Amino acid sequence: MKRTGAQIIWESLQREDVEVVFGYPGGAILPAYDAMLDYPIHHVLTRHEQGATHMADGYARASGKVGVAMATSGPGATNMVTGIATAMMDSSPIVCITGQVSSGLVGLDAFQETDVTGITLPITKHNYLVTRVEDIARSIREAFYIAATGRPGPVLLDITKDAQQASYEFDWEASAPRLPGYRPALRALPAEYEKAITLINSAKRPLILAGHGVLQSGAMKVLRDFVEKAQIPVAMTLLGIGCFPATHPLNLGMMGMHGEAWVNHSIQQADLLLAFGTRFDDRVTGNVKTYAPKAKKIHIEIDPSEINKVIKADVALVGDLRDVLEELSPRIAPGDHEEWIDHINEMKGDSAVRDIQNLPDTGHLYAAHVINDLWRHTEGEALICTDVGQHQMWTAQYYKHDKPFRLITSGGLGTMGFGLPSAIGAKMACPDAEVWAIAGDGGFQMTAAELTTAAQENVKVNVAVINNGYLGMVRQWQEFFYSKRYAATPMKSPDFVKLAEAHGLAGLRVTERSQVEGAIRAARETEGTVVIDFRVAKEDSVYPMVPAGADLHEMIRRPRPRIPLAKESDAPEEWEMATK
Amino acid sequence: MSLHTFAAYVEDKPGVLNRVASLFRRRAFNIESLTVGHTEQPGVSRMTIAVEADDLTARRVEAMLYKLVNVLRVDDLTARSTVERDLALIKVAVTPTNRTEVMQLADVFRARIVDVTNESVIVETTGTEDKIEGLIEVLRPFGIIEMARTGIVSMSRGAAGISPNPPLVAAEVREGAPA
Ligand SMILES: Cc1ncc(C[n+]2csc(CCOP(=O)(O)OP(=O)(O)O)c2C)c(N)n1
Ligand SMILES: [Mg+2]
């Protein structure tokens, strides 16, 4: 049947099981928007195209499906750039559709013409400039296929206005992908398995580094079987959180720049590292020259270009992690690493005395307490979307996830403004989930306009603003590395309670620890999105910290707490140790 | 670090050269030379890419090229026995008195004279980069007015063409996977 290009877009999206599109209209995408009214796909009008891409990203990460964002040419498309780069760095499958000026005007600097495929070339897995109506269906099909398979990532389709307006016989069956050069399904070589098994069976101090790839390949169960059989402890990357239960005795927690000391020390002392679906980001390794010097490395990774990129692998198993582990798990010998695990637990003990959660409650409001309380009251079951900064790291440290896909955060790009829109997207993907956005006062303001999107859509997410009056993470770097010269980090904010109210939403303010529980309860019980303004300690820092480029074991440890004591003699003896 | 020569077969579509070039720029790989041309198959172009890289980086270049959706196959020709050719057009300044000398030198290098005026000759030569560099060195004293080179193209010796399903880096294509 003959259809316009605009109709073909929606026909194709329907066939790709798309239920919701996040977008913002404009001239070059108008034909598509006009056709939209005749299709049952729900459109969410965001307040900025960046919001649309983050919502699509949050939707994708929460559901495992492809998220879709739509925008017009020129400024609409360039507003998407941050969200596309965010999705690229975190391998999140989204498809972005942008309108482009009519093909006859391409290259003439027409009104709202931008070379969007050029701009997004290095930040997409693949992109298309579609100038002919007959190419629309196949391009969309290919885009979804590429976005979701292999190592997932964003794909952009820039479709000219005349292609949307022209008509063509729509035939989905005949529009199957033709991608002779695309090989998402790779299989590791048998010889590499043999080498891996030998290394695993003979290791004395092995450690698993579990990354985003575990979640993306759905390898949670087989990872657990593997771990329990081999008795190998697991450290997780920020994006790996949730891939292995936080409460499992073999889970060490997060590694890297703000990983706990015992985790980073374990990496440095290990004799075998098993990197599962992770790419050795510099926030994870610290100085690569001194990284895990005693360890052989087995790298299991779907993307061959990650092998030997940062850390040289002794064994490389290229393939889907779940497939590889399913093959590997039955072939390894049951392990026993009691001595090693005891040693790690000893290191843990030292850190525990420094932990703010284990100190007497003085009533002061610390971000770590807020997040810990949130974790307790939501029973660790909430789907948490964070923004970027100190609160993000505290969330990673103190909101302990036993279940997968419950932490959504911008890891690779570290995009401020990601929290609220990704939470809205996640909530649309999982309407039954309790969704919380945890944002800093800075990042929240970057995309706070999306509150009104939540209001218009009647979407309930709770927003915990960790308000420290600073661009906290940058302030922390200034405190540590720039002699406390706080250039451009002290920040005034609007009244977040009134801001929420201006959007027709509820707002709450918390200034003392005793109010935290009540506010969390009220937010959970209130219909509609709620913003809580948590006025936390202003100059608190995230510990431990590996300074950028330092050796992984060279951490700035938690100091003796700044909490004022009633009497100096109230300090437990261990505190002395903690200050060293 | 040494020179690695890759032959890459790519879909002949708009923007593919840009994708390849952009990859090298983005990843800070050092391109020495890049040539593109048609192949025996319609719709397929062949690029010869010479890169200064150590062995691990060369493997990564190969894997990165494969990641481009329009790249069909990549072969590292470095370790193979290959025929390598570059073509140069060199416009040399001459006078009636030294013109014969230039022509004789070209002859020694089996280069051809393809244009002659009272003030200049154009010398055309094909060969390995070394041979061309040698010719340029002997012509330089006369004064080189202009030079154009194609960059190298390369092909492995012997009857075999390049296999349809090249092995990937430490992996193979899983059976049953969509092409
Ligand atoms: C878009 C963007 N701009 C700048 C930065 C650099 N940056 C990283 S963390 C941070 C501070 C964030 O402050 P806030 O949102 O208040 O969170 P806090 O660290 O105080 O918890 C900044 C400016 C960034 N990551 N993203
Ligand atoms: Mg802040």
PDB file of N, CA, C and O in Angstrom, chain A residues 93-119:
ATOM      1  N   PRO A  93      21.168   1.597  23.830  1.00  0.00           N
ATOM      2  CA  PRO A  93      20.533   1.529  22.508  1.00  0.00           C
ATOM      3  C   PRO A  93      19.404   2.541  22.352  1.00  0.00           C
ATOM      4  O   PRO A  93      18.318   2.358  22.876  1.00  0.00           O
ATOM      5  N   ILE A  94      19.670   3.611  21.649  1.00  0.00           N
ATOM      6  CA  ILE A  94      18.597   4.542  21.319  1.00  0.00           C
ATOM      7  C   ILE A  94      18.622   4.818  19.816  1.00  0.00           C
ATOM      8  O   ILE A  94      19.666   4.713  19.177  1.00  0.00           O
ATOM      9  N   VAL A  95      17.461   5.141  19.280  1.00  0.00           N
ATOM     10  CA  VAL A  95      17.366   5.575  17.888  1.00  0.00           C
ATOM     11  C   VAL A  95      16.842   7.006  17.900  1.00  0.00           C
ATOM     12  O   VAL A  95      15.817   7.296  18.521  1.00  0.00           O
ATOM     13  N   CYS A  96      17.584   7.910  17.270  1.00  0.00           N
ATOM     14  CA  CYS A  96      17.173   9.306  17.188  1.00  0.00           C
ATOM     15  C   CYS A  96      16.766   9.599  15.752  1.00  0.00           C
ATOM     16  O   CYS A  96      17.518   9.290  14.821  1.00  0.00           O
ATOM     17  N   ILE A  97      15.584  10.175  15.595  1.00  0.00           N
ATOM     18  CA  ILE A  97      15.117  10.546  14.264  1.00  0.00           C
ATOM     19  C   ILE A  97      15.064  12.062  14.192  1.00  0.00           C
ATOM     20  O   ILE A  97      14.401  12.701  15.014  1.00  0.00           O
ATOM     21  N   THR A  98      15.782  12.621  13.240  1.00  0.00           N
ATOM     22  CA  THR A  98      15.743  14.070  13.072  1.00  0.00           C
ATOM     23  C   THR A  98      15.231  14.394  11.678  1.00  0.00           C
ATOM     24  O   THR A  98      15.486  13.655  10.725  1.00  0.00           O
ATOM     25  N   GLY A  99      14.488  15.488  11.567  1.00  0.00           N
ATOM     26  CA  GLY A  99      14.108  15.980  10.253  1.00  0.00           C
ATOM     27  C   GLY A  99      15.305  16.704   9.655  1.00  0.00           C
ATOM     28  O   GLY A  99      16.138  17.244  10.381  1.00  0.00           O
ATOM     29  N   GLN A 100      15.376  16.715   8.352  1.00  0.00           N
ATOM     30  CA  GLN A 100      16.429  17.465   7.677  1.00  0.00           C
ATOM     31  C   GLN A 100      15.754  18.296   6.592  1.00  0.00           C
ATOM     32  O   GLN A 100      14.657  17.972   6.129  1.00  0.00           O
ATOM     33  N   VAL A 101      16.382  19.393   6.194  1.00  0.00           N
ATOM     34  CA  VAL A 101      15.806  20.202   5.114  1.00  0.00           C
ATOM     35  C   VAL A 101      15.679  19.341   3.854  1.00  0.00           C
ATOM     36  O   VAL A 101      16.322  18.302   3.730  1.00  0.00           O
ATOM     37  N   SER A 102      14.839  19.751   2.934  1.00  0.00           N
ATOM     38  CA  SER A 102      14.605  18.951   1.738  1.00  0.00           C
ATOM     39  C   SER A 102      15.907  18.720   0.973  1.00  0.00           C
ATOM     40  O   SER A 102      16.815  19.559   1.002  1.00  0.00           O
ATOM     41  N   SER A 103      15.973  17.575   0.298  1.00  0.00           N
ATOM     42  CA  SER A 103      17.243  17.150  -0.296  1.00  0.00           C
ATOM     43  C   SER A 103      17.816  18.195  -1.253  1.00  0.00           C
ATOM     44  O   SER A 103      19.032  18.364  -1.329  1.00  0.00           O
ATOM     45  N   GLY A 104      16.930  18.918  -1.950  1.00  0.00           N
ATOM     46  CA  GLY A 104      17.427  19.937  -2.861  1.00  0.00           C
ATOM     47  C   GLY A 104      18.128  21.096  -2.159  1.00  0.00           C
ATOM     48  O   GLY A 104      18.895  21.835  -2.777  1.00  0.00           O
ATOM     49  N   LEU A 105      17.864  21.238  -0.871  1.00  0.00           N
ATOM     50  CA  LEU A 105      18.466  22.345  -0.117  1.00  0.00           C
ATOM     51  C   LEU A 105      19.694  21.913   0.673  1.00  0.00           C
ATOM     52  O   LEU A 105      20.425  22.750   1.211  1.00  0.00           O
ATOM     53  N   VAL A 106      19.913  20.588   0.760  1.00  0.00           N
ATOM     54  CA  VAL A 106      21.050  20.098   1.546  1.00  0.00           C
ATOM     55  C   VAL A 106      22.352  20.633   0.958  1.00  0.00           C
ATOM     56  O   VAL A 106      22.570  20.568  -0.247  1.00  0.00           O
ATOM     57  N   GLY A 107      23.155  21.203   1.794  1.00  0.00           N
ATOM     58  CA  GLY A 107      24.444  21.732   1.341  1.00  0.00           C
ATOM     59  C   GLY A 107      24.408  23.201   0.986  1.00  0.00           C
ATOM     60  O   GLY A 107      25.430  23.792   0.663  1.00  0.00           O
ATOM     61  N   LEU A 108      23.208  23.803   1.038  1.00  0.00           N
ATOM     62  CA  LEU A 108      23.084  25.210   0.634  1.00  0.00           C
ATOM     63  C   LEU A 108      22.960  26.146   1.836  1.00  0.00           C
ATOM     64  O   LEU A 108      22.598  27.300   1.687  1.00  0.00           O
ATOM     65  N   ASP A 109      23.240  25.658   3.035  1.00  0.00           N
ATOM     66  CA  ASP A 109      23.066  26.455   4.249  1.00  0.00           C
ATOM     67  C   ASP A 109      21.641  26.970   4.358  1.00  0.00           C
ATOM     68  O   ASP A 109      21.392  28.133   4.677  1.00  0.00           O
ATOM     69  N   ALA A 110      20.702  26.096   4.067  1.00  0.00           N
ATOM     70  CA  ALA A 110      19.291  26.460   4.134  1.00  0.00           C
ATOM     71  C   ALA A 110      18.904  26.762   5.585  1.00  0.00           C
ATOM     72  O   ALA A 110      19.633  26.425   6.515  1.00  0.00           O
ATOM     73  N   PHE A 111      17.744  27.360   5.772  1.00  0.00           N
ATOM     74  CA  PHE A 111      17.264  27.670   7.117  1.00  0.00           C
ATOM     75  C   PHE A 111      17.205  26.386   7.949  1.00  0.00           C
ATOM     76  O   PHE A 111      16.630  25.388   7.527  1.00  0.00           O
ATOM     77  N   GLN A 112      17.815  26.426   9.114  1.00  0.00           N
ATOM     78  CA  GLN A 112      17.875  25.294  10.043  1.00  0.00           C
ATOM     79  C   GLN A 112      18.502  24.047   9.438  1.00  0.00           C
ATOM     80  O   GLN A 112      18.154  22.920   9.781  1.00  0.00           O
ATOM     81  N   GLU A 113      19.433  24.269   8.519  1.00  0.00           N
ATOM     82  CA  GLU A 113      20.193  23.119   8.037  1.00  0.00           C
ATOM     83  C   GLU A 113      21.468  22.987   8.850  1.00  0.00           C
ATOM     84  O   GLU A 113      22.201  23.953   9.037  1.00  0.00           O
ATOM     85  N   THR A 114      21.709  21.803   9.365  1.00  0.00           N
ATOM     86  CA  THR A 114      22.988  21.491  10.009  1.00  0.00           C
ATOM     87  C   THR A 114      23.420  20.125   9.524  1.00  0.00           C
ATOM     88  O   THR A 114      22.576  19.252   9.292  1.00  0.00           O
ATOM     89  N   ASP A 115      24.709  19.941   9.386  1.00  0.00           N
ATOM     90  CA  ASP A 115      25.231  18.640   8.964  1.00  0.00           C
ATOM     91  C   ASP A 115      25.187  17.684  10.157  1.00  0.00           C
ATOM     92  O   ASP A 115      26.176  17.461  10.839  1.00  0.00           O
ATOM     93  N   VAL A 116      24.002  17.146  10.397  1.00  0.00           N
ATOM     94  CA  VAL A 116      23.795  16.369  11.616  1.00  0.00           C
ATOM     95  C   VAL A 116      24.490  15.011  11.548  1.00  0.00           C
ATOM     96  O   VAL A 116      25.052  14.534  12.539  1.00  0.00           O
ATOM     97  N   THR A 117      24.501  14.407  10.370  1.00  0.00           N
ATOM     98  CA  THR A 117      25.219  13.125  10.284  1.00  0.00           C
ATOM     99  C   THR A 117      26.717  13.359  10.468  1.00  0.00           C
ATOM    100  O   THR A 117      27.415  12.533  11.052  1.00  0.00           O
ATOM    101  N   GLY A 118      27.193  14.515   9.987  1.00  0.00           N
ATOM    102  CA  GLY A 118      28.607  14.852  10.203  1.00  0.00           C
ATOM    103  C   GLY A 118      28.909  15.077  11.673  1.00  0.00           C
ATOM    104  O   GLY A 118      29.863  14.533  12.215  1.00  0.00           O
ATOM    105  N   ILE A 119      28.059  15.859  12.313  1.00  0.00           N
ATOM    106  CA  ILE A 119      28.281  16.166  13.734  1.00  0.00           C
ATOM    107  C   ILE A 119      28.221  14.909  14.595  1.00  0.00           C
ATOM    108  O   ILE A 119      29.006  14.742  15.517  1.00  0.00           O
TER     109      ILE A 119
END
